[in-house]
Coordinates of C-alpha atoms and ligand atoms in Angstrom, one line a residue:
X19 CA -28.0 9.3 33.7
X20 CA -30.8 11.9 34.6
X21 CA -33.8 12.9 33.7
X22 CA -34.0 16.1 31.9
X23 CA -36.9 19.0 31.5
X24 CA -34.8 20.6 28.6
X25 CA -37.6 20.5 25.9
X26 CA -39.9 21.8 28.2
X27 CA -37.7 25.2 29.4
X28 CA -37.8 25.5 25.6
X29 CA -41.3 25.7 25.5
X30 CA -41.9 28.1 28.7
X31 CA -38.8 30.2 27.9
X32 CA -40.8 33.4 27.3
X33 CA -43.0 33.8 31.0
X34 CA -40.7 34.1 34.0
X35 CA -42.8 32.6 36.1
X36 CA -43.1 29.6 34.8
X37 CA -39.3 29.8 33.7
X38 CA -38.9 29.3 37.5
X39 CA -40.9 26.6 38.0
X40 CA -39.5 24.5 35.2
X41 CA -36.2 25.3 36.3
X42 CA -37.0 24.0 39.6
X43 CA -38.6 21.0 38.3
X44 CA -35.5 20.3 36.1
X45 CA -33.4 20.6 39.3
X46 CA -35.8 18.1 41.0
X47 CA -35.6 15.7 38.1
X48 CA -32.0 16.1 37.2
X49 CA -32.0 13.9 40.6
X50 CA -33.8 11.0 39.1
X51 CA -32.3 8.8 36.8
X52 CA -34.1 7.1 34.2
X53 CA -33.5 4.1 32.3
X54 CA -35.0 3.4 29.0
X55 CA -35.6 -0.7 28.7
X56 CA -33.9 -2.2 25.8
X57 CA -32.0 -5.1 24.7
X58 CA -29.5 -5.4 22.1
X59 CA -31.7 -6.9 19.4
X60 CA -30.6 -8.8 16.0
X61 CA -32.6 -6.2 14.1
X62 CA -30.9 -2.9 15.7
X63 CA -27.3 -4.8 15.1
X64 CA -28.3 -5.5 11.6
X65 CA -29.6 -2.5 10.7
X66 CA -27.0 -0.4 12.4
X67 CA -24.5 -2.8 10.6
X68 CA -25.8 -2.2 7.3
X69 CA -26.0 1.4 7.4
X70 CA -22.5 2.0 8.8
X71 CA -21.3 -0.1 5.3
X72 CA -21.8 3.9 4.4
X73 CA -18.6 4.0 5.8
X74 CA -17.2 1.7 2.8
X75 CA -17.1 4.0 0.4
X76 CA -16.1 6.8 2.1
X77 CA -13.1 4.9 3.1
X78 CA -12.4 2.8 -0.2
X79 CA -11.9 6.7 -1.8
X80 CA -9.8 7.9 0.8
X81 CA -7.5 4.6 0.2
X82 CA -7.5 4.3 -3.5
X83 CA -6.8 7.9 -4.2
X84 CA -3.3 8.2 -3.2
X85 CA -2.2 4.4 -4.4
X86 CA -3.2 5.4 -7.6
X87 CA -1.7 8.8 -8.2
X88 CA 1.5 6.7 -7.3
X89 CA 1.0 4.3 -10.0
X90 CA 3.1 5.0 -13.1
X91 CA 0.7 4.3 -15.8
X92 CA -1.6 6.3 -14.2
X93 CA 0.5 9.8 -13.6
X94 CA 1.8 9.1 -17.4
X95 CA -1.6 9.0 -18.6
X96 CA -3.1 11.9 -16.9
X97 CA -0.1 13.7 -15.0
X98 CA 2.8 13.3 -17.5
X99 CA 4.4 16.5 -15.9
X100 CA 4.6 14.6 -12.7
X101 CA 5.5 11.6 -14.1
X102 CA 8.5 13.1 -15.7
X103 CA 9.9 14.3 -12.7
X104 CA 8.7 11.7 -10.7
X105 CA 10.6 9.3 -12.9
X106 CA 13.4 11.3 -13.1
X107 CA 12.8 11.6 -16.7
X108 CA 13.5 15.7 -15.8
X109 CA 14.3 15.4 -12.1
X110 CA 13.5 17.5 -9.8
X111 CA 16.1 19.5 -8.4
X112 CA 14.7 18.6 -4.5
X113 CA 13.8 15.5 -3.4
X114 CA 10.9 16.4 -1.3
X115 CA 9.3 18.3 -4.3
X116 CA 9.2 15.8 -6.8
X117 CA 5.2 15.1 -6.1
X118 CA 4.4 18.6 -5.9
X119 CA 2.0 19.2 -8.6
X120 CA -1.1 21.2 -7.4
X121 CA -3.3 18.9 -10.6
X122 CA -2.2 16.2 -9.1
X123 CA -3.6 16.7 -5.7
X124 CA -6.8 18.5 -7.2
X125 CA -7.2 14.7 -8.1
X126 CA -7.8 13.8 -4.5
X127 CA -9.2 16.9 -2.8
X128 CA -11.6 18.1 -5.5
X129 CA -13.4 15.4 -4.1
X130 CA -13.7 17.1 -0.7
X131 CA -15.3 20.2 -2.1
X132 CA -18.5 18.5 -3.5
X133 CA -18.8 16.1 -0.4
X134 CA -18.8 20.1 1.8
X135 CA -21.5 21.0 -1.0
X136 CA -23.4 17.8 0.0
X137 CA -23.1 17.4 3.2
X138 CA -24.6 21.1 3.6
X139 CA -27.3 20.8 1.3
X140 CA -28.6 16.9 2.5
X141 CA -29.1 18.5 6.4
X142 CA -32.8 19.4 4.6
X143 CA -33.8 16.1 2.7
X144 CA -32.4 14.6 6.2
X145 CA -35.0 16.5 8.0
X146 CA -37.6 16.3 5.4
X147 CA -37.5 12.9 4.1
X148 CA -35.5 11.0 6.5
X149 CA -32.1 9.9 7.3
X150 CA -33.1 7.0 4.9
X151 CA -33.4 9.2 1.4
X152 CA -30.1 10.6 2.1
X153 CA -28.3 7.5 2.8
X154 CA -29.8 6.2 -0.8
X155 CA -29.4 9.1 -3.0
X156 CA -25.2 9.0 -1.5
X157 CA -24.8 5.6 -2.5
X158 CA -26.3 6.6 -6.1
X159 CA -23.7 9.5 -6.7
X160 CA -21.1 7.1 -5.3
X161 CA -21.9 4.6 -7.9
X162 CA -21.9 6.8 -11.0
X163 CA -18.8 8.7 -9.8
X164 CA -16.6 5.5 -9.5
X165 CA -17.8 4.1 -12.5
X166 CA -16.9 7.2 -14.4
X167 CA -13.2 7.7 -12.7
X168 CA -13.0 3.6 -13.8
X169 CA -14.1 4.2 -17.8
X170 CA -11.9 7.4 -17.5
X171 CA -10.2 8.6 -20.8
X172 CA -9.4 12.2 -20.4
X173 CA -8.7 14.5 -17.0
X174 CA -12.4 15.9 -17.4
X175 CA -14.1 12.6 -16.8
X176 CA -11.5 12.3 -13.6
X177 CA -12.6 15.0 -12.1
X178 CA -16.5 15.0 -12.8
X179 CA -16.2 11.6 -11.5
X180 CA -14.2 12.6 -8.1
X181 CA -17.1 15.3 -7.7
X182 CA -19.6 12.4 -8.1
X183 CA -17.9 10.8 -5.2
X184 CA -17.7 13.7 -3.0
X185 CA -21.4 14.2 -3.2
X186 CA -22.3 10.5 -2.4
X187 CA -19.9 11.2 0.5
X188 CA -21.1 14.1 1.3
X189 CA -24.7 12.8 1.9
X190 CA -23.8 9.5 3.4
X191 CA -21.9 11.2 6.0
X192 CA -24.1 13.2 6.8
X193 CA -27.1 10.8 7.3
X194 CA -24.9 7.5 8.7
X195 CA -23.7 8.6 11.9
X196 CA -27.2 10.6 13.4
X197 CA -29.2 7.2 12.3
X198 CA -27.0 4.9 13.6
X199 CA -27.2 7.1 17.1
X200 CA -31.0 7.5 16.9
X201 CA -31.4 3.9 16.4
X202 CA -29.0 1.9 18.9
X203 CA -30.2 1.7 22.8
X204 CA -27.7 4.6 24.3
X205 CA -26.1 1.6 26.3
X206 CA -24.5 0.5 23.2
X207 CA -24.3 3.9 21.2
X208 CA -20.9 4.4 21.0
X209 CA -20.0 0.4 19.8
X210 CA -22.4 0.2 17.5
X211 CA -21.7 4.0 15.8
X212 CA -18.1 3.1 15.4
X213 CA -19.3 0.7 13.5
X214 CA -19.1 3.4 10.7
X215 CA -15.3 3.8 11.4
X216 CA -14.7 0.4 11.5
X217 CA -16.5 0.5 7.7
X218 CA -14.2 3.6 7.0
X219 CA -11.4 1.4 7.8
X220 CA -11.8 -1.6 5.9
X221 CA -12.7 0.3 2.9
X222 CA -9.4 2.4 3.4
X223 CA -7.2 -0.8 3.8
X224 CA -9.2 -3.2 0.8
X225 CA -8.7 0.3 -1.4
X226 CA -4.9 -0.2 0.0
X227 CA -5.2 -4.0 -1.1
X228 CA -6.0 -3.4 -4.9
X229 CA -3.9 -1.1 -5.5
X230 CA -0.9 -3.2 -4.7
X231 CA -2.2 -6.1 -6.5
X232 CA -3.4 -4.1 -9.6
X233 CA -0.2 -1.8 -9.9
X234 CA 1.1 -5.3 -11.1
X235 CA -1.4 -6.0 -13.7
X236 CA -3.7 -5.7 -16.8
X237 CA -0.4 -3.4 -18.6
X238 CA -0.5 -0.8 -16.1
X239 CA -4.3 -0.3 -16.7
X240 CA -5.0 -1.7 -12.8
X241 CA -5.8 1.9 -11.6
X242 CA -9.0 1.5 -13.7
X243 CA -10.0 -1.4 -11.5
X244 CA -9.1 0.5 -8.3
X245 CA -11.1 3.2 -9.2
X246 CA -14.1 1.5 -10.5
X247 CA -14.6 -1.4 -8.1
X248 CA -15.5 1.5 -5.7
X249 CA -19.3 0.9 -7.1
X250 CA -19.3 -2.1 -5.2
X251 CA -19.6 -1.4 -1.7
X252 CA -21.5 2.0 -2.8
X253 CA -24.1 -0.8 -4.6
X254 CA -24.1 -2.9 -1.8
X255 CA -25.2 0.1 0.3
X256 CA -27.9 1.6 -1.6
X257 CA -29.4 -1.7 -1.8
X258 CA -28.9 -1.9 2.2
X259 CA -30.5 1.3 2.2
X260 CA -33.4 0.5 0.7
X261 CA -34.3 -2.2 3.3
X262 CA -33.6 -0.1 6.2
X263 CA -36.7 1.3 8.0
X264 CA -36.1 4.8 9.2
X265 CA -35.1 6.0 12.8
X266 CA -38.2 6.6 15.1
X267 CA -36.9 9.9 15.8
X268 CA -36.8 10.7 11.9
X269 CA -40.4 9.3 11.7
X270 CA -41.8 11.1 14.4
X271 CA -39.9 14.6 13.0
X272 CA -42.2 13.6 9.7
X273 CA -45.6 13.1 11.6
X274 CA -45.4 9.1 11.6
X275 CA -45.7 8.8 15.0
X276 CA -47.6 5.2 15.1
X277 CA -45.0 4.0 12.4
X278 CA -42.3 5.3 14.9
X279 CA -43.9 3.5 17.9
X280 CA -44.0 0.7 15.8
X281 CA -40.0 0.6 15.1
X282 CA -38.9 1.7 18.2
X283 CA -41.0 -1.5 19.8
X284 CA -39.0 -3.9 17.1
X285 CA -35.4 -2.5 17.5
X286 CA -35.4 -2.1 21.7
X287 CA -37.1 -6.0 21.7
X288 CA -40.1 -4.5 24.7
X289 CA -43.3 -3.0 24.8
X290 CA -42.0 -0.9 27.5
X291 CA -40.6 1.8 25.5
X292 CA -43.3 4.7 26.5
X293 CA -40.5 6.5 28.8
X294 CA -38.2 6.9 25.3
X295 CA -41.1 7.6 23.1
X296 CA -42.5 10.4 24.9
X297 CA -39.1 12.1 25.5
X298 CA -38.6 11.7 21.4
X299 CA -42.2 13.3 21.0
X300 CA -40.7 15.8 23.1
X301 CA -37.5 16.0 21.2
X302 CA -39.6 16.4 18.3
X303 CA -42.3 18.9 19.3
X304 CA -39.2 21.3 20.5
X305 CA -38.1 20.7 16.5
X306 CA -41.3 21.9 15.1
X307 CA -40.9 25.3 16.8
X308 CA -37.8 25.6 15.3
X309 CA -38.4 27.2 11.8
X310 CA -34.8 28.1 10.9
X311 CA -32.4 25.1 12.4
X312 CA -29.5 26.8 11.1
X313 CA -30.3 30.4 12.7
X314 CA -31.3 28.6 15.7
X315 CA -28.0 26.6 16.0
X316 CA -26.0 30.2 16.5
X317 CA -28.4 30.4 19.5
X318 CA -26.2 31.2 22.8
X319 CA -27.5 28.0 24.4
X320 CA -26.5 25.7 21.6
X321 CA -22.7 27.1 21.8
X322 CA -21.0 24.4 23.1
X323 CA -22.8 21.8 20.6
X324 CA -21.5 24.7 17.5
X325 CA -17.9 24.6 19.2
X326 CA -17.6 20.7 18.8
X327 CA -19.7 20.7 16.1
X328 CA -16.6 22.8 14.3
X329 CA -13.8 21.7 16.6
X330 CA -14.0 17.7 16.4
X331 CA -13.5 17.3 12.8
X332 CA -11.0 20.5 12.5
X333 CA -8.8 18.6 15.0
X334 CA -9.3 15.3 13.5
X335 CA -8.3 16.4 10.4
X336 CA -5.1 18.3 11.8
X337 CA -3.9 15.3 13.6
X338 CA -2.0 14.7 10.2
X339 CA -3.8 11.0 9.8
X340 CA -4.7 11.6 6.3
X341 CA -0.9 12.8 5.1
X342 CA -0.2 9.1 5.8
X343 CA -4.0 7.9 4.5
X344 CA -3.1 9.5 1.3
X345 CA 0.0 9.7 0.5
X346 CA 2.0 7.2 2.3
X347 CA 3.2 5.4 -1.2
X348 CA 4.3 9.0 -2.0
X349 CA 5.8 9.7 1.6
X350 CA 7.7 6.5 1.3
X351 CA 8.7 6.9 -1.9
X352 CA 9.9 10.3 -1.1
X353 CA 11.9 9.0 1.6
X354 CA 13.8 6.3 -0.9
X355 CA 11.4 3.2 -0.9
X356 CA 10.4 1.7 -4.3
X357 CA 7.3 1.8 -6.1
X358 CA 6.3 -1.5 -4.9
X359 CA 7.6 -1.3 -1.4
X360 CA 5.8 2.1 -0.8
X361 CA 2.3 0.3 -1.9
X362 CA 2.8 -2.2 0.4
X363 CA 4.2 -0.5 3.1
X364 CA 0.3 1.0 2.8
X365 CA -1.2 -2.3 3.0
X366 CA 0.3 -3.1 6.6
X367 CA -0.3 0.5 7.8
X368 CA -4.0 0.0 6.5
X369 CA -4.5 -3.2 8.3
X370 CA -3.8 -1.5 11.6
X371 CA -6.3 1.0 11.2
X372 CA -9.5 -1.8 11.3
X373 CA -8.2 -3.8 14.5
X374 CA -7.5 -0.9 16.3
X375 CA -11.1 0.9 15.6
X376 CA -12.2 -2.7 17.0
X377 CA -10.3 -2.3 20.4
X378 CA -12.1 0.8 20.4
X379 CA -15.5 -0.5 19.8
X380 CA -14.9 -2.8 22.6
X381 CA -13.9 0.0 25.2
X382 CA -15.7 3.0 24.3
X383 CA -19.1 2.2 26.4
X384 CA -17.3 1.1 29.2
X385 CA -14.5 3.5 29.4
X386 CA -16.2 6.6 27.7
X387 CA -14.9 8.8 25.6
X388 CA -12.5 10.9 27.6
X389 CA -10.2 8.2 28.0
X390 CA -9.8 7.0 24.7
X391 CA -9.7 10.8 23.7
X392 CA -6.7 11.3 26.3
X393 CA -5.0 8.1 25.4
X394 CA -5.0 8.5 21.4
X395 CA -3.9 12.2 21.6
X396 CA -0.5 11.2 23.8
X397 CA 0.1 8.4 22.0
X398 CA -0.1 10.3 18.5
X399 CA 2.1 12.9 20.1
X400 CA 4.8 10.5 21.2
X401 CA 4.8 9.1 17.6
X402 CA 5.2 12.0 16.4
X403 CA 8.2 12.8 18.2
X404 CA 9.8 9.7 17.0
X405 CA 8.4 10.1 13.6
X406 CA 10.0 13.5 13.3
X407 CA 13.4 12.3 14.4
X408 CA 13.4 9.0 12.6
X409 CA 12.1 10.9 9.4
X410 CA 14.2 13.6 9.7
X411 CA 17.3 11.4 9.8
X412 CA 15.8 9.0 7.1
X413 CA 15.6 11.7 4.6
X414 CA 19.2 14.0 5.6
X415 CA 21.1 11.3 5.8
X416 CA 19.9 9.9 2.6
X417 CA 19.3 12.7 0.6
X418 CA 21.1 15.5 2.2
X419 CA 19.3 18.6 2.8
X420 CA 19.1 20.0 -0.6
X421 CA 17.6 16.7 -1.8
X422 CA 20.0 14.3 -4.0
X423 CA 18.9 11.0 -4.2
X424 CA 20.4 8.1 -2.2
X425 CA 18.8 4.6 -1.0
X426 CA 17.9 3.6 2.5
X427 CA 19.1 1.1 4.7
X428 CA 16.2 -2.0 5.4
X429 CA 16.0 -1.3 9.0
X430 CA 15.2 2.2 8.9
X431 CA 12.5 1.5 6.7
X432 CA 11.3 -0.9 8.7
X433 CA 11.7 1.5 12.3
X434 CA 9.3 4.0 10.4
X435 CA 6.6 1.7 9.0
X436 CA 7.0 0.6 13.0
X437 CA 6.2 3.8 14.4
X438 CA 3.6 4.7 11.9
X439 CA 2.1 2.0 12.7
X440 CA 1.6 2.7 16.3
X441 CA 0.7 6.4 15.5
X442 CA -2.1 4.9 13.4
X443 CA -3.4 3.2 15.9
X444 CA -3.5 6.2 18.4
X445 CA -6.0 7.4 16.2
X446 CA -7.9 4.4 15.1
X447 CA -9.2 4.0 18.6
X448 CA -9.2 7.8 19.8
X449 CA -10.0 11.0 16.9
X450 CA -11.2 8.6 13.9
X451 CA -14.3 6.7 15.4
X452 CA -14.9 9.7 17.9
X453 CA -14.8 12.3 15.6
X454 CA -18.0 10.7 14.4
X455 CA -19.4 9.5 17.3
X456 CA -19.3 12.7 19.7
X457 CA -20.9 14.8 17.1
X458 CA -24.1 12.4 16.2
X459 CA -24.8 12.2 20.5
X460 CA -24.5 15.6 21.5
X461 CA -27.1 17.5 19.3
X462 CA -30.5 18.1 20.3
X463 CA -33.1 16.6 17.9
X464 CA -33.9 20.5 16.9
X465 CA -30.8 21.3 15.6
X466 CA -29.2 17.9 14.8
X467 CA -29.1 17.6 10.8
X468 CA -28.0 20.9 10.5
X469 CA -25.1 20.6 13.0
X470 CA -24.2 17.2 11.7
X471 CA -23.9 19.3 8.3
X472 CA -21.4 21.8 9.8
X473 CA -19.4 18.7 11.1
X474 CA -19.3 17.2 7.8
X475 CA -18.6 20.4 5.9
X476 CA -15.9 21.4 8.4
X477 CA -14.4 17.6 7.9
X478 CA -14.6 18.1 4.4
X479 CA -12.6 21.4 4.1
X480 CA -10.0 20.3 6.5
X481 CA -9.3 17.2 4.6
X482 CA -9.5 19.4 1.2
X483 CA -6.5 21.3 2.7
X484 CA -4.9 18.3 3.9
X485 CA -5.2 16.7 0.9
X486 CA -4.6 19.8 -1.7
X487 CA -1.3 21.3 0.2
X488 CA 0.1 17.9 1.7
X489 CA 2.9 18.3 -1.4
X490 CA 3.9 21.8 -1.2
X491 CA 4.1 21.4 3.1
X492 CA 6.1 18.6 2.1
X493 CA 8.3 20.3 -0.5
X494 CA 8.5 23.8 1.9
X495 CA 8.4 22.2 5.5
X496 CA 10.3 19.0 4.9
X497 CA 10.8 17.2 7.7
X498 CA 9.1 20.1 10.0
X499 CA 5.8 18.5 9.2
X500 CA 5.6 16.5 11.8
X501 CA 6.3 19.2 14.3
X502 CA 3.5 21.3 12.7
X503 CA 1.2 18.3 13.1
X504 CA 2.4 17.6 16.6
X505 CA 1.4 20.9 17.7
X506 CA -2.0 20.4 17.1
X507 CA -2.1 17.2 18.9
X508 CA -1.0 19.1 22.1
X509 CA -4.1 21.6 21.8
X510 CA -6.7 19.2 20.7
X511 CA -6.0 16.6 23.5
X512 CA -6.2 19.9 25.8
X513 CA -9.0 21.3 24.3
X514 CA -10.8 17.5 25.1
X515 CA -9.5 17.6 28.5
X516 CA -11.2 20.7 29.9
X517 CA -14.3 20.9 27.7
X518 CA -15.8 17.4 26.7
X519 CA -18.0 16.1 29.1
X520 CA -18.2 12.4 29.2
X521 CA -21.3 11.4 27.4
X522 CA -21.1 7.7 28.0
X523 CA -24.6 5.6 28.7
X524 CA -26.5 9.3 28.6
X525 CA -29.5 9.0 26.6
X526 CA -29.6 11.3 23.2
X527 CA -33.0 13.3 24.8
X528 CA -31.3 13.9 27.9
X529 CA -28.0 14.9 26.4
X530 CA -28.1 18.8 27.7
X531 CA -27.7 17.8 31.0
X532 CA -23.8 16.7 30.5
X533 CA -23.4 20.9 29.6
X534 CA -24.9 22.2 32.6
X535 CA -23.1 19.9 35.0
X536 CA -19.7 20.2 33.3
X537 CA -17.2 23.3 35.3
X538 CA -16.9 25.4 32.2
X539 CA -19.8 25.1 30.1
X540 CA -22.3 25.0 33.3
X541 CA -20.9 28.4 33.9
X542 CA -21.2 29.9 30.4
X543 CA -24.9 28.5 30.0
X544 CA -26.2 29.8 33.8
X545 CA -25.3 33.2 32.8
X546 CA -27.9 33.0 30.3
X547 CA -30.1 31.6 33.0
X548 CA -33.3 34.4 33.2
X549 CA -33.5 33.8 37.0
X550 CA -30.1 35.0 37.3
X551 CA -30.1 37.7 35.2
X552 CA -33.3 38.8 36.8
X553 CA -31.8 39.0 40.5
X554 CA -29.2 40.6 38.7
X555 CA -30.9 43.1 37.3
X556 CA -32.7 43.6 40.4
X557 CA -29.6 44.2 42.4
X558 CA -28.5 47.2 40.1
Ligands
BGC604 C1 -11.6 10.7 9.1 C2 -10.7 9.9 8.0 C3 -9.8 9.0 7.8 C4 -10.0 8.0 8.6 C5 -8.7 7.0 9.2 C6 -12.1 8.9 9.5 O1 -12.9 9.4 10.7 O2 -12.9 11.3 8.9 O3 -10.7 11.6 7.2 O4 -9.2 9.0 6.9 O5 -11.1 7.9 9.7 O6 -9.5 6.1 9.9

């Protein structure tokens, strides 16, 4: 990693002489490697793990909604028309369309709209009151939403509950990833940040398990437990967040310099924190000069960060993974699995996610982000290809193209679930965790909360799209669905290959250098360089 003077460059931007001096200094600095001394202290590990439990609530919700919407008792109570179609009381003429109900998918997707709004709003709170305040708020919203859903007696209680859960998730996802990245020593940032994703996957897995067991108990009221128990991880998250210190960057940003330095000493386990503290101060100074972070984010010099803030979450959702997360039980029932087998398959698939995320945690700071992205992309693509073929054959052989119901041979079911597990692992060690890690580490402090809000917003709107339109995509595209997502996986893998610089082992305050050294972004940013422009003008 290299010494950068990114922030000085901003301060002197108006004077050509100083700009020239600054650029020379910058070039000199670029060759001087710096290291912030830091130990992996117990305090930093516990702090990051505690904050990362915010992922549990996001994951729990992802996992719970698909299972609940495939439970007959739940459908009968809130969506009787879907129940009639699905249970063959009034059979749909097409097997692919029996779960196609916009109101049913609205149950799953409404949450992502409120998460989008909350994610955008949370940016100011995160900036002015700190990361911790946003986390506490998020947890409280989630507790309220989970309880309302568990006690729901009418559809409006379900929808309002979902909206509250969405507010919770928007706040948590906006604040937790940047909090963890700011707290973590740069060498371990990847692994510690990925604990957030690990919590997401554990949340999904636990929700899948609960759905499986609760669907069989309480006279069909088990869905209440599935939905209501989401309050437990949220409660843990609220209590945990109350106990957490705020990050040094956030404390400095709010003028609490003494507290920030004290905290830095504690989390780094050394008193030699001057270099890092100076860089945080410089970053914060640049941040204070930015009065309108949203407008500033549009500046040309932040174009690489903006592109990634939008494309990473968009592509993450268009891997098609959430089709499996939300609707695996529905998808399996569509191709002929029974209700219990569908929920069990979701549990098996769900168990692959945390295990693969652990693999990623072990590898990310060693092999880097790009390697994981490229390997994961290739693995998903190969599986999508086979998934496509196997599903196509399974559905076509069993139901025929007009969708007349039949039964699926057992070995087919095993192959389908097996391929989906390999596909899910590919996602779970690449786009899953990196989808949150990369944005949290590439934004400079002055635009960090605003840019993270964009990431959360794009993630939520894309998740909404998938959640809302999946059943009608299945109904219309039939088995072409996996080709659709396969095309996106090709595009996103090329995108990473060409445009993402390696960010492994670079301190957050030094991150601007990676763009300047990148063959494509470097040229793009150079064309913004005032010295070059001056030269060009004088030639003219
Ligand atoms: C994504 C979720 C996804 C989960 C699955 C997260 O990173 O944002 O949409 O369901 O990973 O592992």
